[in-house]
CSV table of C-alpha atoms and ligand atoms in Angstrom, one decimal:
chain,number,residue,atom,x,y,z
A,1,UNK,CA,0.1,-0.3,0.1
A,2,UNK,CA,2.3,3.6,-1.3
A,3,UNK,CA,0.3,6.0,1.0
A,4,UNK,CA,2.8,8.5,0.6
A,5,UNK,CA,0.5,9.9,-2.7
A,6,UNK,CA,-1.3,12.4,-1.6
A,7,UNK,CA,-5.1,12.1,-3.4
A,8,UNK,CA,-7.5,14.1,-4.0
A,9,UNK,CA,-11.0,13.6,-5.0
A,10,UNK,CA,-14.5,15.6,-5.0
A,11,UNK,CA,-16.6,14.5,-1.7
A,12,UNK,CA,-19.8,15.9,-2.9
A,13,UNK,CA,-21.7,14.0,-5.8
A,14,UNK,CA,-21.2,15.6,-9.5
A,15,UNK,CA,-22.7,18.2,-10.9
A,16,UNK,CA,-24.2,21.6,-9.5
A,17,UNK,CA,-24.7,22.2,-6.3
A,18,UNK,CA,-25.0,25.2,-3.7
A,19,UNK,CA,-21.4,23.9,-2.9
A,20,UNK,CA,-19.0,21.8,-3.5
A,21,UNK,CA,-16.6,20.2,-1.4
A,22,UNK,CA,-13.2,18.4,-2.7
A,23,UNK,CA,-10.8,17.0,-0.7
A,24,UNK,CA,-6.9,16.6,-0.3
A,25,UNK,CA,-5.4,14.2,1.7
A,26,UNK,CA,-1.6,13.1,2.5
A,27,UNK,CA,1.8,14.5,3.4
A,28,UNK,CA,1.6,17.6,1.2
A,29,UNK,CA,-2.0,17.8,1.6
A,30,UNK,CA,-1.2,21.7,3.1
A,31,UNK,CA,1.7,22.2,1.3
A,32,UNK,CA,-0.4,22.0,-1.9
A,33,UNK,CA,-3.0,23.7,-1.0
A,34,UNK,CA,-1.6,26.3,0.2
A,35,UNK,CA,0.1,26.7,-2.9
A,36,UNK,CA,-2.8,27.2,-4.3
A,37,UNK,CA,-4.5,29.2,-1.9
A,38,UNK,CA,-4.1,33.1,-0.8
A,39,UNK,CA,-5.9,34.0,2.0
A,40,UNK,CA,-7.3,37.7,2.2
A,41,UNK,CA,-5.8,38.0,5.8
A,42,UNK,CA,-2.7,36.8,4.1
A,43,UNK,CA,-2.2,33.6,6.5
A,44,UNK,CA,0.0,30.8,5.7
A,45,UNK,CA,-2.1,27.7,5.4
A,46,UNK,CA,1.3,26.1,6.4
A,47,UNK,CA,1.5,27.7,9.8
A,48,UNK,CA,-2.1,27.2,10.6
A,49,UNK,CA,-3.7,25.0,13.2
A,50,UNK,CA,-5.6,21.9,13.0
A,51,UNK,CA,-9.2,22.1,13.0
A,52,UNK,CA,-8.9,25.9,11.4
A,53,UNK,CA,-11.1,27.4,9.0
A,54,UNK,CA,-9.7,29.7,6.1
A,55,UNK,CA,-11.9,32.3,4.1
A,56,UNK,CA,-9.8,33.2,0.6
A,57,UNK,CA,-9.3,32.3,-3.2
A,58,UNK,CA,-8.0,29.8,-5.3
A,59,UNK,CA,-5.5,30.9,-8.1
A,60,UNK,CA,-4.1,29.7,-10.8
A,61,UNK,CA,-1.3,32.1,-10.7
A,62,UNK,CA,-3.1,35.0,-11.3
A,63,UNK,CA,-5.8,34.2,-12.4
A,64,UNK,CA,-9.0,33.5,-9.4
A,65,UNK,CA,-11.8,30.5,-10.0
A,66,UNK,CA,-13.1,30.6,-6.7
A,67,UNK,CA,-13.9,31.8,-3.5
A,68,UNK,CA,-13.9,29.7,-1.0
A,69,UNK,CA,-13.5,28.4,1.9
A,70,UNK,CA,-10.8,26.0,3.1
A,71,UNK,CA,-10.3,23.6,6.4
A,72,UNK,CA,-7.2,22.4,7.8
A,73,UNK,CA,-7.1,18.9,9.7
A,74,UNK,CA,-3.6,18.2,10.7
A,75,UNK,CA,-2.5,14.3,11.3
A,76,UNK,CA,-3.3,12.3,13.3
A,77,UNK,CA,-6.5,14.2,13.3
A,78,UNK,CA,-8.0,14.3,10.6
A,79,UNK,CA,-10.1,11.3,9.3
A,80,UNK,CA,-7.1,9.4,7.8
A,81,UNK,CA,-5.4,10.3,9.9
A,82,UNK,CA,-2.8,12.2,7.1
A,83,UNK,CA,-3.0,16.3,7.2
A,84,UNK,CA,-5.6,16.8,5.1
A,85,UNK,CA,-7.9,19.8,3.1
A,86,UNK,CA,-11.4,20.4,2.7
A,87,UNK,CA,-12.1,22.9,0.1
A,88,UNK,CA,-15.4,24.4,0.3
A,89,UNK,CA,-16.4,25.7,-3.4
A,90,UNK,CA,-19.3,27.3,-5.7
A,91,UNK,CA,-20.5,24.1,-6.8
A,92,UNK,CA,-20.4,25.0,-10.0
A,93,UNK,CA,-19.2,21.6,-12.3
A,94,UNK,CA,-16.8,24.1,-14.0
A,95,UNK,CA,-15.2,24.9,-10.4
A,96,UNK,CA,-14.7,21.5,-8.7
A,97,UNK,CA,-13.2,20.4,-12.6
A,98,UNK,CA,-10.8,23.7,-12.7
A,99,UNK,CA,-9.5,23.1,-8.8
A,100,UNK,CA,-9.4,19.8,-8.8
A,101,UNK,CA,-7.2,19.5,-12.8
A,102,UNK,CA,-5.1,22.8,-10.5
A,103,UNK,CA,-4.6,20.7,-7.3
A,104,UNK,CA,-3.7,17.7,-9.6
A,105,UNK,CA,-1.3,19.2,-11.6
A,106,UNK,CA,1.0,20.6,-8.2
A,107,UNK,CA,1.4,16.9,-6.7
A,108,UNK,CA,-1.7,15.5,-5.9
A,109,UNK,CA,-3.0,11.9,-7.4
A,110,UNK,CA,-6.9,11.2,-8.2
A,111,UNK,CA,-8.3,9.5,-5.2
A,112,UNK,CA,-9.7,5.4,-6.1
A,113,UNK,CA,-13.2,4.7,-4.6
A,114,UNK,CA,-13.0,4.7,-1.1
A,115,UNK,CA,-8.7,6.0,-0.5
A,116,UNK,CA,-9.9,7.9,1.9
A,117,UNK,CA,-11.5,5.5,4.5
A,118,UNK,CA,-8.4,3.2,2.9
A,119,UNK,CA,-6.3,5.1,4.3
A,120,UNK,CA,-8.5,5.7,7.9
A,121,UNK,CA,-8.4,1.6,8.4
A,122,UNK,CA,-4.3,1.7,7.0
A,123,UNK,CA,-4.0,4.3,9.7
A,124,UNK,CA,-6.1,3.1,12.2
A,125,UNK,CA,-8.4,5.0,12.8
A,126,UNK,CA,-10.9,2.6,12.4
A,127,UNK,CA,-11.1,-1.0,12.0
A,128,UNK,CA,-12.3,-2.7,8.9
A,129,UNK,CA,-15.6,-3.7,9.9
A,130,UNK,CA,-16.6,-0.1,11.2
A,131,UNK,CA,-15.1,0.8,7.3
A,132,UNK,CA,-17.3,-0.9,5.6
A,133,UNK,CA,-20.4,0.6,8.0
A,134,UNK,CA,-19.1,3.8,6.6
A,135,UNK,CA,-20.5,2.3,3.3
A,136,UNK,CA,-23.3,1.7,4.7
A,137,UNK,CA,-24.0,4.3,6.0
A,138,UNK,CA,-23.6,6.3,3.0
A,139,UNK,CA,-25.9,3.8,1.6
A,140,UNK,CA,-28.6,3.8,4.4
A,141,UNK,CA,-32.1,4.9,3.2
A,142,UNK,CA,-34.6,4.5,6.4
A,143,UNK,CA,-34.4,5.0,9.4
A,144,UNK,CA,-33.7,0.8,11.1
A,145,UNK,CA,-30.9,0.6,7.8
A,146,UNK,CA,-28.7,4.1,8.9
A,147,UNK,CA,-29.0,2.9,12.7
A,148,UNK,CA,-27.6,-0.6,12.5
A,149,UNK,CA,-24.9,1.2,9.8
A,150,UNK,CA,-24.7,3.5,13.0
A,151,UNK,CA,-23.5,1.5,15.6
A,152,UNK,CA,-21.9,-1.0,13.7
A,153,UNK,CA,-19.6,2.2,12.8
A,154,UNK,CA,-19.3,3.8,16.1
A,155,UNK,CA,-17.5,0.2,17.3
A,156,UNK,CA,-20.0,-2.4,18.5
A,157,UNK,CA,-19.6,-4.8,16.6
A,158,UNK,CA,-16.3,-5.2,16.7
A,159,UNK,CA,-15.4,-4.3,20.2
A,160,UNK,CA,-17.2,-7.6,21.1
A,161,UNK,CA,-15.4,-8.9,18.3
A,162,UNK,CA,-12.5,-7.6,19.8
A,163,UNK,CA,-12.7,-9.1,23.0
A,164,UNK,CA,-13.5,-12.5,22.0
A,165,UNK,CA,-10.6,-12.5,20.4
A,166,UNK,CA,-8.5,-11.6,23.3
A,167,UNK,CA,-9.9,-13.8,26.0
A,168,UNK,CA,-9.1,-17.0,23.0
A,169,UNK,CA,-5.3,-15.7,22.2
A,170,UNK,CA,-4.9,-15.8,25.9
A,171,UNK,CA,-6.1,-18.8,26.1
A,172,UNK,CA,-4.0,-20.1,23.2
A,173,UNK,CA,-1.0,-18.9,24.5
A,174,UNK,CA,-1.2,-20.1,27.9
A,175,UNK,CA,-1.4,-23.7,25.6
A,176,UNK,CA,0.9,-22.9,23.3
A,177,UNK,CA,2.8,-22.3,26.6
A,178,UNK,CA,2.1,-25.8,28.2
A,179,UNK,CA,3.9,-27.4,25.1
A,180,UNK,CA,6.9,-25.9,25.8
A,181,UNK,CA,6.9,-27.9,29.1
A,182,UNK,CA,5.5,-30.5,27.8
A,183,UNK,CA,7.9,-33.2,29.2
A,184,UNK,CA,6.3,-32.0,32.3
A,185,UNK,CA,3.1,-32.3,32.0
A,186,UNK,CA,1.9,-29.3,33.0
A,187,UNK,CA,-1.5,-27.3,32.8
A,188,UNK,CA,-1.3,-23.3,32.6
A,189,UNK,CA,-4.8,-23.4,30.8
A,190,UNK,CA,-7.2,-24.4,33.3
A,191,UNK,CA,-9.5,-26.4,30.6
A,192,UNK,CA,-12.8,-25.7,32.6
A,193,UNK,CA,-12.1,-22.6,32.5
A,194,UNK,CA,-11.6,-22.6,28.9
A,195,UNK,CA,-14.7,-24.9,28.4
A,196,UNK,CA,-17.0,-22.1,30.0
A,197,UNK,CA,-14.8,-19.5,27.7
A,198,UNK,CA,-16.0,-21.5,24.3
A,199,UNK,CA,-19.7,-21.3,25.6
A,200,UNK,CA,-19.6,-17.9,25.8
A,201,UNK,CA,-17.7,-17.5,22.7
A,202,UNK,CA,-20.6,-19.8,20.8
A,203,UNK,CA,-23.8,-18.4,22.5
A,204,UNK,CA,-22.3,-14.6,20.9
A,205,UNK,CA,-21.6,-16.3,17.7
A,206,UNK,CA,-24.7,-17.8,17.4
A,207,UNK,CA,-26.6,-14.8,18.5
A,208,UNK,CA,-24.4,-12.5,15.8
A,209,UNK,CA,-24.9,-15.4,12.8
A,210,UNK,CA,-28.3,-15.8,13.9
A,211,UNK,CA,-29.4,-11.5,13.6
A,212,UNK,CA,-27.9,-11.6,10.6
A,213,UNK,CA,-31.1,-12.7,8.4
A,214,UNK,CA,-32.8,-9.2,10.5
A,215,UNK,CA,-29.6,-7.7,9.3
A,216,UNK,CA,-29.6,-8.5,6.5
A,217,UNK,CA,-33.2,-7.6,5.3
A,218,UNK,CA,-32.8,-4.3,7.1
A,219,UNK,CA,-29.8,-3.4,5.0
A,220,UNK,CA,-31.7,-3.6,1.5
A,221,UNK,CA,-35.6,-4.0,3.0
A,222,UNK,CA,-37.7,-7.1,3.0
A,223,UNK,CA,-38.2,-8.3,-0.1
A,224,UNK,CA,-42.4,-8.5,0.3
A,225,UNK,CA,-44.1,-10.9,-3.2
A,226,UNK,CA,-47.2,-9.6,-4.6
A,227,UNK,CA,-49.1,-12.8,-6.0
A,228,UNK,CA,-52.7,-13.9,-7.5
A,229,UNK,CA,-54.5,-15.0,-10.3
A,230,UNK,CA,-55.1,-11.6,-12.9
A,231,UNK,CA,-57.0,-9.3,-11.8
A,232,UNK,CA,-57.1,-10.2,-7.9
A,233,UNK,CA,-56.0,-6.6,-7.8
A,234,UNK,CA,-52.0,-7.3,-7.0
A,235,UNK,CA,-51.2,-4.1,-9.0
A,236,UNK,CA,-54.2,-1.8,-6.7
A,237,UNK,CA,-52.9,-3.2,-4.0
A,238,UNK,CA,-49.5,-2.0,-4.8
A,239,UNK,CA,-50.6,1.5,-5.6
A,240,UNK,CA,-52.3,1.6,-1.9
A,241,UNK,CA,-49.5,0.9,-0.4
A,242,UNK,CA,-47.8,3.2,-1.6
A,243,UNK,CA,-50.3,5.9,-2.0
A,244,UNK,CA,-49.6,6.8,-5.9
A,245,UNK,CA,-50.6,5.9,-9.1
A,246,UNK,CA,-47.7,3.8,-9.5
A,247,UNK,CA,-48.0,0.1,-10.9
A,248,UNK,CA,-50.9,0.0,-13.9
A,249,UNK,CA,-53.9,-0.7,-13.5
A,250,UNK,CA,-56.7,-2.2,-15.9
A,251,UNK,CA,-59.4,-4.7,-16.3
A,252,UNK,CA,-57.7,-6.8,-18.9
A,253,UNK,CA,-55.8,-9.5,-17.0
A,254,UNK,CA,-52.3,-9.5,-17.4
A,255,UNK,CA,-52.3,-5.8,-17.8
A,256,UNK,CA,-48.8,-6.0,-15.5
A,257,UNK,CA,-45.9,-7.7,-17.4
A,258,UNK,CA,-43.0,-6.3,-16.1
A,259,UNK,CA,-42.2,-6.8,-11.9
A,260,UNK,CA,-42.1,-3.5,-10.6
A,261,UNK,CA,-40.3,-2.9,-7.7
A,262,UNK,CA,-41.0,-0.3,-5.5
A,263,UNK,CA,-40.2,0.8,-1.6
A,264,UNK,CA,-42.3,1.8,1.7
A,265,UNK,CA,-41.0,2.8,4.4
A,266,UNK,CA,-43.0,1.7,7.7
A,267,UNK,CA,-42.1,2.5,11.3
A,268,UNK,CA,-38.6,3.1,10.0
A,269,UNK,CA,-38.2,-0.6,8.4
A,270,UNK,CA,-37.9,-1.0,4.3
A,271,UNK,CA,-40.0,-3.2,2.6
A,272,UNK,CA,-39.5,-3.9,-1.1
A,273,UNK,CA,-42.4,-4.5,-3.0
A,274,UNK,CA,-42.3,-6.9,-5.8
A,275,UNK,CA,-45.3,-7.0,-7.6
A,276,UNK,CA,-44.9,-10.3,-9.8
A,277,UNK,CA,-46.8,-9.9,-13.3
A,278,UNK,CA,-50.1,-11.8,-11.9
A,279,UNK,CA,-49.5,-15.6,-11.7
A,280,UNK,CA,-51.3,-16.5,-15.1
A,281,UNK,CA,-52.8,-20.2,-15.1
A,282,UNK,CA,-52.2,-21.0,-12.4
A,283,UNK,CA,-55.2,-21.3,-9.7
A,284,UNK,CA,-54.6,-24.9,-10.3
A,285,UNK,CA,-51.5,-25.1,-11.3
A,286,UNK,CA,-49.0,-23.9,-9.4
A,287,UNK,CA,-45.9,-26.1,-11.0
A,288,UNK,CA,-45.9,-24.1,-13.6
A,289,UNK,CA,-44.6,-20.7,-12.0
A,290,UNK,CA,-41.4,-22.8,-11.4
A,291,UNK,CA,-40.1,-21.7,-15.1
A,292,UNK,CA,-42.1,-17.8,-14.7
A,293,UNK,CA,-40.6,-14.7,-13.8
A,294,UNK,CA,-43.1,-14.7,-10.7
A,295,UNK,CA,-41.5,-18.0,-9.5
A,296,UNK,CA,-38.4,-15.9,-9.3
A,297,UNK,CA,-39.1,-12.7,-7.9
A,298,UNK,CA,-41.2,-14.9,-5.1
A,299,UNK,CA,-37.8,-16.8,-4.4
A,300,UNK,CA,-36.2,-13.9,-3.4
A,301,UNK,CA,-39.0,-12.3,-1.5
A,302,UNK,CA,-39.3,-13.2,2.7
A,303,UNK,CA,-43.1,-12.4,2.9
A,304,UNK,CA,-45.8,-13.2,-0.3
A,305,UNK,CA,-48.8,-11.4,-0.4
A,306,UNK,CA,-51.8,-13.9,-1.4
A,307,UNK,CA,-53.9,-12.2,-2.6
A,308,UNK,CA,-57.3,-13.1,-4.6
A,309,UNK,CA,-60.1,-11.6,-5.7
A,310,UNK,CA,-63.4,-12.0,-2.7
A,311,UNK,CA,-65.9,-11.9,-4.9
A,312,UNK,CA,-64.9,-14.0,-6.7
A,313,UNK,CA,-63.8,-17.0,-4.1
A,314,UNK,CA,-66.9,-19.5,-4.2
A,315,UNK,CA,-65.5,-20.5,-7.5
A,316,UNK,CA,-62.2,-20.6,-6.6
A,317,UNK,CA,-61.9,-21.3,-2.7
A,318,UNK,CA,-60.6,-25.2,-2.8
A,319,UNK,CA,-58.2,-24.3,-4.7
A,320,UNK,CA,-57.5,-21.3,-3.0
A,321,UNK,CA,-56.7,-23.6,-0.1
A,322,UNK,CA,-54.6,-25.7,-1.5
A,323,UNK,CA,-52.4,-23.1,-3.3
A,324,UNK,CA,-51.6,-21.5,-0.6
A,325,UNK,CA,-50.7,-24.8,1.2
A,326,UNK,CA,-48.7,-25.3,-1.7
A,327,UNK,CA,-46.9,-22.3,-1.4
A,328,UNK,CA,-46.0,-22.6,1.9
A,329,UNK,CA,-44.4,-25.9,1.5
A,330,UNK,CA,-42.6,-25.0,-1.2
A,331,UNK,CA,-41.0,-22.2,0.9
A,332,UNK,CA,-41.3,-22.9,3.8
A,333,UNK,CA,-39.0,-20.4,5.6
A,334,UNK,CA,-41.0,-17.9,3.7
A,335,UNK,CA,-44.4,-16.1,5.2
A,336,UNK,CA,-47.6,-16.2,3.4
A,337,UNK,CA,-50.7,-13.7,4.2
A,338,UNK,CA,-53.7,-14.4,2.5
A,339,UNK,CA,-55.8,-11.4,1.2
A,340,UNK,CA,-59.1,-11.8,0.0
A,341,UNK,CA,-59.6,-8.2,-2.0
A,342,UNK,CA,-62.2,-6.7,-3.0
A,343,UNK,CA,-64.0,-7.0,0.3
A,344,UNK,CA,-66.1,-3.7,-1.4
A,345,UNK,CA,-68.0,-5.8,-3.3
A,346,UNK,CA,-70.0,-8.3,-0.3
A,347,UNK,CA,-72.5,-8.3,1.8
A,348,UNK,CA,-72.2,-8.5,5.7
A,349,UNK,CA,-73.4,-12.6,5.4
A,350,UNK,CA,-70.4,-13.5,2.2
A,351,UNK,CA,-67.8,-11.9,4.6
A,352,UNK,CA,-68.9,-14.0,7.2
A,353,UNK,CA,-68.9,-16.5,5.5
A,354,UNK,CA,-65.6,-15.4,4.1
A,355,UNK,CA,-64.1,-15.3,7.7
A,356,UNK,CA,-65.4,-18.3,8.7
A,357,UNK,CA,-63.6,-20.2,5.1
A,358,UNK,CA,-60.0,-18.3,5.6
A,359,UNK,CA,-60.3,-17.3,9.6
A,360,UNK,CA,-56.5,-16.2,8.7
A,361,UNK,CA,-57.1,-13.6,5.7
A,362,UNK,CA,-56.7,-10.1,5.9
A,363,UNK,CA,-59.6,-8.6,4.4
A,364,UNK,CA,-59.1,-5.7,2.5
A,365,UNK,CA,-60.8,-3.0,-0.9
A,366,UNK,CA,-57.5,-2.3,-2.6
A,367,UNK,CA,-59.8,0.0,-4.5
A,368,UNK,CA,-61.2,2.1,-1.3
A,369,UNK,CA,-58.3,2.1,1.1
A,370,UNK,CA,-60.0,-0.4,3.1
A,371,UNK,CA,-57.6,-2.3,5.4
A,372,UNK,CA,-54.9,-1.4,4.1
A,373,UNK,CA,-52.7,0.0,7.6
A,374,UNK,CA,-54.0,-2.8,9.0
A,375,UNK,CA,-52.3,-4.9,6.7
A,376,UNK,CA,-49.0,-2.6,7.6
A,377,UNK,CA,-49.6,-3.5,10.5
A,378,UNK,CA,-49.3,-6.9,10.0
A,379,UNK,CA,-46.6,-6.9,8.0
A,380,UNK,CA,-44.4,-5.2,10.3
A,381,UNK,CA,-45.2,-7.7,13.1
A,382,UNK,CA,-43.9,-10.1,11.1
A,383,UNK,CA,-40.8,-8.7,11.3
A,384,UNK,CA,-38.4,-9.1,14.6
A,385,UNK,CA,-37.8,-5.4,15.2
A,386,UNK,CA,-37.6,-5.9,18.6
A,387,UNK,CA,-34.1,-6.4,17.6
A,388,UNK,CA,-33.4,-2.9,16.6
A,389,UNK,CA,-35.1,-1.5,20.1
A,390,UNK,CA,-32.8,-3.5,21.3
A,391,UNK,CA,-29.1,-1.7,21.0
A,392,UNK,CA,-28.3,-5.7,20.5
A,393,UNK,CA,-25.8,-6.2,17.7
A,394,UNK,CA,-26.2,-6.9,14.1
A,395,UNK,CA,-24.5,-8.2,11.6
A,396,UNK,CA,-25.8,-6.8,8.0
A,397,UNK,CA,-22.6,-8.3,6.1
A,398,UNK,CA,-22.4,-11.0,4.0
A,399,UNK,CA,-18.2,-11.0,4.5
A,400,UNK,CA,-18.5,-10.7,8.5
A,401,UNK,CA,-21.4,-13.6,8.4
A,402,UNK,CA,-19.2,-15.6,5.8
A,403,UNK,CA,-16.2,-15.6,8.9
A,404,UNK,CA,-18.4,-15.5,12.1
A,405,UNK,CA,-20.0,-19.2,10.6
A,406,UNK,CA,-16.2,-20.0,9.9
A,407,UNK,CA,-15.2,-18.5,13.4
A,408,UNK,CA,-17.9,-20.8,14.9
A,409,UNK,CA,-17.1,-24.1,13.1
A,410,UNK,CA,-13.7,-23.9,14.8
A,411,UNK,CA,-14.3,-23.3,18.0
A,412,UNK,CA,-16.9,-26.4,17.5
A,413,UNK,CA,-14.2,-28.2,17.0
A,414,UNK,CA,-12.0,-27.5,19.2
A,415,UNK,CA,-14.7,-28.5,22.0
A,416,UNK,CA,-14.8,-31.7,20.8
A,417,UNK,CA,-10.7,-31.5,21.1
A,418,UNK,CA,-11.3,-31.1,24.5
A,419,UNK,CA,-14.3,-33.5,24.7
A,420,UNK,CA,-11.6,-36.2,23.8
A,421,UNK,CA,-8.8,-34.3,25.2
A,422,UNK,CA,-6.6,-33.4,21.8
A,423,UNK,CA,-3.1,-32.7,22.7
A,424,UNK,CA,-2.9,-29.5,23.4
A,425,UNK,CA,-0.6,-28.6,19.9
A,426,UNK,CA,-3.9,-29.6,18.3
A,427,UNK,CA,-6.1,-28.3,20.1
A,428,UNK,CA,-3.8,-24.8,19.1
A,429,UNK,CA,-3.7,-25.6,15.8
A,430,UNK,CA,-7.5,-25.2,15.8
A,431,UNK,CA,-8.0,-22.2,18.3
A,432,UNK,CA,-5.8,-19.9,16.0
A,433,UNK,CA,-7.9,-20.9,12.6
A,434,UNK,CA,-10.5,-19.5,14.6
A,435,UNK,CA,-8.6,-16.6,16.4
A,436,UNK,CA,-7.9,-15.9,12.6
A,437,UNK,CA,-11.5,-15.9,11.2
A,438,UNK,CA,-12.0,-13.2,14.6
A,439,UNK,CA,-9.6,-11.0,13.2
A,440,UNK,CA,-11.2,-11.2,9.7
A,441,UNK,CA,-13.7,-9.3,10.2
A,442,UNK,CA,-12.0,-6.5,12.4
A,443,UNK,CA,-8.6,-6.4,9.8
A,444,UNK,CA,-6.5,-7.8,12.0
A,445,UNK,CA,-5.7,-10.5,9.2
A,446,UNK,CA,-6.3,-9.4,6.2
A,447,UNK,CA,-5.1,-9.2,2.5
A,448,UNK,CA,-4.3,-6.4,-0.5
A,449,UNK,CA,-7.2,-8.7,-2.5
A,450,UNK,CA,-10.0,-8.6,0.1
A,451,UNK,CA,-9.5,-4.7,1.1
A,452,UNK,CA,-9.6,-3.9,-2.8
A,453,UNK,CA,-12.5,-5.7,-3.2
A,454,UNK,CA,-14.5,-4.4,0.3
A,455,UNK,CA,-12.9,-0.3,-1.0
A,456,UNK,CA,-14.0,-0.8,-4.5
A,457,UNK,CA,-17.5,-0.7,-3.9
A,458,UNK,CA,-16.9,2.9,-1.8
A,459,UNK,CA,-18.2,5.4,-3.5
A,460,UNK,CA,-14.9,7.6,-4.8
A,461,UNK,CA,-14.4,10.6,-2.4
A,462,UNK,CA,-14.8,8.8,0.9
B,501,GDP,P1,-54.2,-7.8,-10.8
B,501,GDP,O1,-54.4,-8.3,-12.3
B,501,GDP,O2,-54.1,-8.2,-9.9
B,501,GDP,O3,-52.4,-6.8,-11.3
B,501,GDP,O4,-55.1,-6.2,-10.8
B,501,GDP,P2,-55.7,-5.3,-10.9
B,501,GDP,O5,-54.5,-4.1,-9.8
B,501,GDP,O6,-54.9,-4.5,-12.2
B,501,GDP,O7,-57.0,-4.9,-10.8
B,501,GDP,C1,-58.0,-5.6,-12.0
B,501,GDP,C2,-59.2,-4.9,-11.5
B,501,GDP,O8,-59.8,-5.1,-10.3
B,501,GDP,C3,-59.0,-3.5,-11.7
B,501,GDP,O9,-60.4,-3.1,-12.5
B,501,GDP,C4,-59.9,-3.2,-10.1
B,501,GDP,O10,-59.6,-1.2,-10.4
B,501,GDP,C5,-60.0,-3.5,-10.0
B,501,GDP,N1,-60.3,-3.7,-8.6
B,501,GDP,C6,-58.9,-3.8,-7.5
B,501,GDP,N2,-58.8,-3.7,-6.8
B,501,GDP,C7,-60.4,-3.8,-6.6
B,501,GDP,C8,-61.6,-3.6,-5.3
B,501,GDP,O11,-60.7,-3.2,-3.8
B,501,GDP,N3,-62.9,-3.1,-5.4
B,501,GDP,C9,-62.7,-3.2,-6.3
B,501,GDP,N4,-64.0,-3.7,-6.5
B,501,GDP,N5,-62.1,-4.0,-7.0
B,501,GDP,C10,-61.1,-3.8,-7.8
């Protein structure tokens, strides 16, 4: 990793805005910036304190490019841990480019995606999982996603892992010490205590691994598929949920050709609605969806809203039960909600019959937007939102999830080894391996390829 370059990038979105921020970081940041900046008070940037702001002009020789504010941050007290200068200029694309080009001519290099955060990691300003949380935070679009990213960025997750890693490391050292005294047959590492620690680690790992199911959907939004026969009212329901005329509604069966996705936030939790192209011909041939897009979409969904036309149900209800059961059997992991639509067309008697026949069904009228709030409440209740309010750590990152699973497998091996009275040297190998996977999460052990992959997903300028 070459950290000697001074890098520059636009930190704000490209295009015109009121203000743009250009970021410069590296050993020459202040020197280079001072060469193009003329303070209105004739201040020399090189002599300014850290965390100070200065008004002046960016000059290309004698030509004034813009009036700007320059913030100075000195190593190690900056985001990257290096000398950093942030230029807040007027947000025209022309000005942004002029200043960046000027900085490049004066010796900066264009930053790569995530390079500022990569440097923060390499300079020990944050560990790897915190750096990853920065990207999640930038991408978060609802309260829940924001909250889990914030928690991770503030180190909740890493602290837990780092503590376990340290305790495990202690035992590893003691067991390895025993190896040096192999002749004397001593035991420095108390096996009972060690077993207790392993159980503790196992529990923490399991809890974190379990949290991923929630964490992952929170980050991306909980995928919900809306399924049902043509004309059941799927598009109308989607519109009602989203409160807008988004999907195409029509009387002609099968108008919803393409799957439409839209997002809805209910009390801070993001839901992604997938309006499946009407399950045509499926009332009794559910297997046929096996080849369709609908099937694919249902596959991705965590919740399936299975909608039927209640005004039409007499004809179909036998099949309906069979169909719901089939979906449930086919996707045992998914929750299928049966929804009776068009209840505005039913009289009291038929409503009662419907309720007796399908006690678990939610009765709505998508057209009149009746029952939509209840449906939203129901959706929310199906998601384990408790984890959000409890402040428990939630894993949202696939990379962490993989490492946690691998660490758990190693911990189980160590436990088994202890039970079988495995020799210290063999135990030590498994412990070291578990430690390795812990270290992968926080970045104590890492390689350039992994780092490259992680930071390539960042935006440039962060
Ligand atoms: P899809 O094929 O399942 O997407 O069904 P659409 O949403 O396109 O609706 C088909 C027809 O049923 C349209 O004419 C809608 O206006 C009508 N419709 C949808 N929901 C209701 C409802 O709750 N009550 C009544 N009376 N008609 C509805």
